Coordinates of C-alpha atoms and ligand atoms in Angstrom, one line a residue:
X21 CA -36.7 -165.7 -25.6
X22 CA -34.6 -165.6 -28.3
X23 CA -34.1 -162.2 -28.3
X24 CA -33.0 -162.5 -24.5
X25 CA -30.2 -165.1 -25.3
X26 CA -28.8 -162.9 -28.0
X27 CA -28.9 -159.5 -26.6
X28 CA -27.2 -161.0 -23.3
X29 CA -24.9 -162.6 -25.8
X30 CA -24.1 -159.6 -27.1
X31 CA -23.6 -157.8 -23.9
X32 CA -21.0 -160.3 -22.8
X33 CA -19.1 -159.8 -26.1
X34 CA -19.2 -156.1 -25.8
X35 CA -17.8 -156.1 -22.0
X36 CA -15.4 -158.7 -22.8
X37 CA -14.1 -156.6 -26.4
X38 CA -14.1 -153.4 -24.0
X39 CA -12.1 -155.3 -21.6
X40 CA -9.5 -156.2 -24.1
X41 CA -9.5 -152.5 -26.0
X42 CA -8.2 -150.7 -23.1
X43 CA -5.0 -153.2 -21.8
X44 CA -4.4 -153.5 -25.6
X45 CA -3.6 -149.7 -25.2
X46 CA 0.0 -150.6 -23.9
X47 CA 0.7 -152.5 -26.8
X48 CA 0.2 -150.0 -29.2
X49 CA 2.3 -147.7 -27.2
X50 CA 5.1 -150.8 -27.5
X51 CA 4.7 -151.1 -31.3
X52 CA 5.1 -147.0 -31.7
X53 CA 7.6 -146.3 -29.5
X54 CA 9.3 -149.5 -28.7
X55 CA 10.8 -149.7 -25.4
X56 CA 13.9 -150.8 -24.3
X57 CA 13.0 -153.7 -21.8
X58 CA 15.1 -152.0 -18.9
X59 CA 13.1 -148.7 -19.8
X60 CA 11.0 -146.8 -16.9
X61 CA 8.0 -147.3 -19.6
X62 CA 8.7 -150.8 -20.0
X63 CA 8.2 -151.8 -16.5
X64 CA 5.4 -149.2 -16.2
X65 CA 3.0 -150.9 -18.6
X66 CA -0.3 -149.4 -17.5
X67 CA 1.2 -146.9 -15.6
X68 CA 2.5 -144.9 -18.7
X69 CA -1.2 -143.7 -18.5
X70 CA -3.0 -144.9 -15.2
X71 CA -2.1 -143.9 -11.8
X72 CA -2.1 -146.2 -9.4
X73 CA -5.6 -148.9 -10.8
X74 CA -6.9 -148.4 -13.7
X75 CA -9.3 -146.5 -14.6
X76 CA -7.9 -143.8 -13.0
X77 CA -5.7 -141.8 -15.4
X78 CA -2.2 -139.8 -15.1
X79 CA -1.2 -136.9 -16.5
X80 CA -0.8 -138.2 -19.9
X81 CA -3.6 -140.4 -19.8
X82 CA -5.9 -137.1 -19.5
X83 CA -4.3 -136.0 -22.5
X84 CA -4.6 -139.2 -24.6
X85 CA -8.6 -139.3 -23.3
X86 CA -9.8 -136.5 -25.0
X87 CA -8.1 -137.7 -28.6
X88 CA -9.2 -141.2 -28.3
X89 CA -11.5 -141.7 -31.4
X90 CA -15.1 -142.4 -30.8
X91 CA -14.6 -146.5 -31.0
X92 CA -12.0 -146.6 -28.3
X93 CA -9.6 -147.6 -30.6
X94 CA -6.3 -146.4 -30.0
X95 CA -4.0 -145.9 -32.8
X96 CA -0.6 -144.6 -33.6
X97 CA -2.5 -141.3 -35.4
X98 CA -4.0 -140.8 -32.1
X99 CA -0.4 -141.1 -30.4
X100 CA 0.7 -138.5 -32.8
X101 CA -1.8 -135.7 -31.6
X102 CA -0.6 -136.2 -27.9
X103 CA 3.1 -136.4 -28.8
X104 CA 4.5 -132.6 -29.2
X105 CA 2.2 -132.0 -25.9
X106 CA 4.1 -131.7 -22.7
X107 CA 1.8 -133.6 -19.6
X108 CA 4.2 -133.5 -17.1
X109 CA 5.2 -130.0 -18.1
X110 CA 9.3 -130.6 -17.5
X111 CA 10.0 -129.4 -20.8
X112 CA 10.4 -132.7 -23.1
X113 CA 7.1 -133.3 -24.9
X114 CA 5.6 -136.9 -24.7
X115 CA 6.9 -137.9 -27.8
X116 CA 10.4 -137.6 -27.3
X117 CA 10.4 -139.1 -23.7
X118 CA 8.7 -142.2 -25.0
X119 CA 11.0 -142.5 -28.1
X120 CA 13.6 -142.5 -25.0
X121 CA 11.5 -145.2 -22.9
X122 CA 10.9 -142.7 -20.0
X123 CA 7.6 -141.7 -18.4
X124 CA 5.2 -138.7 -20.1
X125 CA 3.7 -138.0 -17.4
X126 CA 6.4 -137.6 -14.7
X127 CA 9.2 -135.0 -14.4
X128 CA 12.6 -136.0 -15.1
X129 CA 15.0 -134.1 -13.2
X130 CA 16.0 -131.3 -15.0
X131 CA 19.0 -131.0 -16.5
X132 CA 21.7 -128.8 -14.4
X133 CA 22.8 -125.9 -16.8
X134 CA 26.6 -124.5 -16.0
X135 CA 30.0 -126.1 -16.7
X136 CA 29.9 -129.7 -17.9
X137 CA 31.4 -132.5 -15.2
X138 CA 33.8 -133.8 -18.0
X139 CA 32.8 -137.1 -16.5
X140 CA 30.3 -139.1 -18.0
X141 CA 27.3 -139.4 -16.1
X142 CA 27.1 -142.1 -13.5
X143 CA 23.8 -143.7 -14.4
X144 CA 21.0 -144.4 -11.8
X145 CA 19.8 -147.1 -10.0
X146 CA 22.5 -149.5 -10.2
X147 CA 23.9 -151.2 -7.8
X148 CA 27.1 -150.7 -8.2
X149 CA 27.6 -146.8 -9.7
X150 CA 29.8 -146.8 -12.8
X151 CA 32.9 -145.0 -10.9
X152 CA 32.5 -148.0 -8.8
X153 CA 33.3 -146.4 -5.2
X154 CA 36.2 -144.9 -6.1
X155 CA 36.0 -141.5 -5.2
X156 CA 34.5 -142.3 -1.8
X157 CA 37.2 -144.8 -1.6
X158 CA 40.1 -142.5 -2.9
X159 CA 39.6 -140.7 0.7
X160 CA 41.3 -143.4 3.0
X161 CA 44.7 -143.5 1.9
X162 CA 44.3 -139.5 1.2
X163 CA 43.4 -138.9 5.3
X164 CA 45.7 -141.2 6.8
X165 CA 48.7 -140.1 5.1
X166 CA 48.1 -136.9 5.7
X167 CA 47.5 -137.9 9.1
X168 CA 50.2 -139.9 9.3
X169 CA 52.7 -137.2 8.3
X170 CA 50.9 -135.0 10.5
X171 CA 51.7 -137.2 13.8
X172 CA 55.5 -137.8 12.7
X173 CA 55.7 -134.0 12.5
X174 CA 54.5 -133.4 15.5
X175 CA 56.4 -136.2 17.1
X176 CA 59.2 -134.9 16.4
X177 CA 59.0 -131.6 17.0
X178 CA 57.5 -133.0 20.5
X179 CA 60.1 -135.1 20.0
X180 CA 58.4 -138.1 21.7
X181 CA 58.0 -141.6 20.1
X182 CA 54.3 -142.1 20.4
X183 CA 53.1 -140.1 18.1
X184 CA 55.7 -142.2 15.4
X185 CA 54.2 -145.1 15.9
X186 CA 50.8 -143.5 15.4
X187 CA 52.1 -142.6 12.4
X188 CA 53.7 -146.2 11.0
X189 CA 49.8 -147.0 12.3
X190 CA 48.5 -144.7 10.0
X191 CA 50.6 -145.4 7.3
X192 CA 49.7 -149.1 7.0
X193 CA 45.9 -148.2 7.3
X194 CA 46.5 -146.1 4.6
X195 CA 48.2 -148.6 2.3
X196 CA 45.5 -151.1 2.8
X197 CA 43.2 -148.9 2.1
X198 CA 45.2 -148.1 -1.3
X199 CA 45.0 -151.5 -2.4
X200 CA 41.2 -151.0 -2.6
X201 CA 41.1 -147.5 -4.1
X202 CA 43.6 -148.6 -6.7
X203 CA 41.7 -151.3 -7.6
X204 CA 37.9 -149.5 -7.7
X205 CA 40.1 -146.8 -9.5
X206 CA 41.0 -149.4 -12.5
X207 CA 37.4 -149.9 -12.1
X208 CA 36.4 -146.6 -12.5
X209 CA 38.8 -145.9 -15.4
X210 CA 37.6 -148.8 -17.5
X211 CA 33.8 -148.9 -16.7
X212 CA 33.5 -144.6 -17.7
X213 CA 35.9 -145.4 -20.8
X214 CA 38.9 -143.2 -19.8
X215 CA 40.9 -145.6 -21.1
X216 CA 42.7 -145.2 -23.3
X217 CA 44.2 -142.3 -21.5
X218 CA 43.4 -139.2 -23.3
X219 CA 42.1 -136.5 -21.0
X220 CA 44.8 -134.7 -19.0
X221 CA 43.6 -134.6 -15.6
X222 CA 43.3 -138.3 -16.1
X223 CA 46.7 -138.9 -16.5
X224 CA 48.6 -136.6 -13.9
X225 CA 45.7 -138.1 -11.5
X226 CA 47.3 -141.7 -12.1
X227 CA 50.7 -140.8 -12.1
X228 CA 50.4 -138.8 -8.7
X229 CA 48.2 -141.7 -7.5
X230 CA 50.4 -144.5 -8.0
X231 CA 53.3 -142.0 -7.2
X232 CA 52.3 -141.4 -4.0
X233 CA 51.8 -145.2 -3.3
X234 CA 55.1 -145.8 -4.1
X235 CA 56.5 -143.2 -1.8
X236 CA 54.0 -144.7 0.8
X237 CA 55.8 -148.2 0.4
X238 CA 59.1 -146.8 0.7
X239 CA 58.1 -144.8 4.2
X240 CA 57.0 -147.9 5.2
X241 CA 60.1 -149.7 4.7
X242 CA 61.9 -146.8 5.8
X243 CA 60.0 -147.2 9.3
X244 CA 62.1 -148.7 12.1
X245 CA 65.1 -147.2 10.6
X246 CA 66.9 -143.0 12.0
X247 CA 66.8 -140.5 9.7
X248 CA 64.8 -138.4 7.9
X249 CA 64.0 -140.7 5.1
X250 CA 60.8 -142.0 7.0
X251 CA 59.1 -138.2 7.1
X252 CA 60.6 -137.0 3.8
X253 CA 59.1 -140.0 2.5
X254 CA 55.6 -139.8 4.6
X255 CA 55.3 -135.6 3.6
X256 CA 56.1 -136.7 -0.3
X257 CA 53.5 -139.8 -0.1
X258 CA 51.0 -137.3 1.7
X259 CA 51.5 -134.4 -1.3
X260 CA 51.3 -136.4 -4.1
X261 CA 48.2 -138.1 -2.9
X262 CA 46.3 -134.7 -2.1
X263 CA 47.2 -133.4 -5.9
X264 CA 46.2 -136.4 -6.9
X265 CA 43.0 -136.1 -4.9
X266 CA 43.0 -133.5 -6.5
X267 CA 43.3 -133.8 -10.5
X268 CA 40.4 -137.0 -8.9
X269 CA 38.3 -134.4 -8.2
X270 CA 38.4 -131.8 -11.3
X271 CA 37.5 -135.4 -13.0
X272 CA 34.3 -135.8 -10.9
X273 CA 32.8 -132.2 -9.7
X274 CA 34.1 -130.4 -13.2
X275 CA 37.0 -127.9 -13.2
Ligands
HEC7 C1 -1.8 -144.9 -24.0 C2 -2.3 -144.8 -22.7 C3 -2.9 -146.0 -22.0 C4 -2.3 -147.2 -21.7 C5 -0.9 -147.6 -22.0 C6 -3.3 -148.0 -21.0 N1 -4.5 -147.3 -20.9 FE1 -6.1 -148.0 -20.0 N2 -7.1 -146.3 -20.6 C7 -6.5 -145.2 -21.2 C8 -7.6 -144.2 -21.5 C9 -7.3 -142.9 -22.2 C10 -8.8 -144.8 -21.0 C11 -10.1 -144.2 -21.1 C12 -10.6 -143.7 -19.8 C13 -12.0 -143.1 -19.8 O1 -12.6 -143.2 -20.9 O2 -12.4 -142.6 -18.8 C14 -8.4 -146.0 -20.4 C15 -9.3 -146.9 -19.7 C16 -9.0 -148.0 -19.1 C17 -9.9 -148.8 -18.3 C18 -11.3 -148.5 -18.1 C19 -12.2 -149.1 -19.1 C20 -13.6 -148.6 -18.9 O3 -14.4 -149.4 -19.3 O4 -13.8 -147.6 -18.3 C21 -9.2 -149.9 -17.9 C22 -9.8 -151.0 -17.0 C23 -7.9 -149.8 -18.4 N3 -7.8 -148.7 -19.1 C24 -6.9 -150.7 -18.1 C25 -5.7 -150.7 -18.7 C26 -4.7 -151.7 -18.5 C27 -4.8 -152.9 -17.6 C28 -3.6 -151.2 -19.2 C29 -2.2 -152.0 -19.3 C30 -2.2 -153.3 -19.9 C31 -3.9 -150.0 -19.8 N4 -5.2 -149.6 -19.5 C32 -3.0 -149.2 -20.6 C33 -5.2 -145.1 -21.6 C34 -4.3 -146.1 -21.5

């Protein structure tokens, strides 16, 4: 009877110690490695080695089975025999991409060989990117000016007043739209640390940018008035922004 009560005593405290051994795994990978909290192995957990429930194992997992000493124990010598391995075969070994808090066992997008963007790289998975919009923005004020001088060309070649205040229409799209570009552009500048301005696209891009929105403001207040000042204005406001565009763009897609 005896013998009963302690063997099923000692069952329990073997199921609950293996129980414990296994989810303890993830801690040891913590103490070696260390993850940043807002790292893809930090919210992982399990998953560093599972897929999907546990027991089932990942890539890496398999890897860390075999080397497991025979208690089950797992330690940061056994780490060390799966670290120079590759699981997820994408050419940075499981060491390194849990030193950098990312997953063993899935492939990180490879890194694109050829020029470099100049641009530091937007990061993923935010909300809002670190160029904040800007280039997508940047294209409002570029189209409608240019479509804007497009329409008082025509116009007056046509010569028929429509198509100038399609323009004027344009125009003021354009400068609203400016308001916001300029300010995601600040954005931009400050959140991928151009400034201070040092790199030379940079700085012909903001002198071409807020350029060509001053020549925008003076078309518009040039707009009820005979002359050419309004077009000569419009065409300037409409160049400057497209180089600026531009100089934008060899900051973003690389020269
Ligand atoms: C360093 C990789 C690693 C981490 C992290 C890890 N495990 Fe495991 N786990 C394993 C390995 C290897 C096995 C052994 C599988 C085998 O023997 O078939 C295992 C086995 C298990 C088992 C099965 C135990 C058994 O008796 O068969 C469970 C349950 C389990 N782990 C749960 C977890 C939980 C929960 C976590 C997170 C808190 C976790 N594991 C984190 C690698 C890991």
């Amino acid at each position: 009877m005896m013998l009963r009560r302690t063997l099923v005593a000692f069952s329990f405290c073997l199921a609950a110690g293996a129980c414990q051994a296994y989810p303890a795994f993830y801690d040891v990978l913590v103490k070696q490695y260390g993850f940043a909290t807002d790292s893809a192995a930090a919210k992982a957990k399990c998953q560093v080695c599972h897929d999907g429930k546990p027991p089932k194992l990942n890539l890496f997992g398999k890897q860390v089975k075999p080397v497991l000493p025979e208690d089950y124990v797992l330690t940061a010598a056994t780490l060390e025999k799966v670290a120079s391995a590759d699981a997820d075969d994408d050419g940075v070994s499981n060491g390194d991409e849990l030193k950098s808090g990312r997953l063993p066992a899935v492939k990180d997008a490879p890194s694109i060989p050829g020029p470099s963007t100049g641009a530091p790289e937007e990061s993923q998975g935010e909300l809002v990117p670190k160029h904040s919009f800007h280039p997508a923005m940047a294209h409002f004020p570029l189209a409608l000016w240019a479509v804007a001088a497009f329409f008082e060309l025509f116009g007056r070649y046509r010569k028929q007043k429509p198509y100038h205040d399609v323009a004027i229409a344009n125009l003021g799209l354009g400068l609203v739209a400016s308001i916001v570009t300029i300010g995601t552009g600040i954005a931009a500048m400050l959140r991928l640390g151009y400034w201070p301005l040092t790199a030379n696209p940079m700085i012909l891009h903001l002198a071409l940018a807020s350029g060509s929105t001053v020549l925008a403001l003076g078309a518009w207040s040039q707009r009820k008035k005979e002359g050419l000042g309004f077009l000569l204005l419009l065409c300037l406001s409409a160049g400057s922004v497209l180089l600026a565009g531009h100089f934008g763009g060899d900051m973003v897609f690389g020269q």
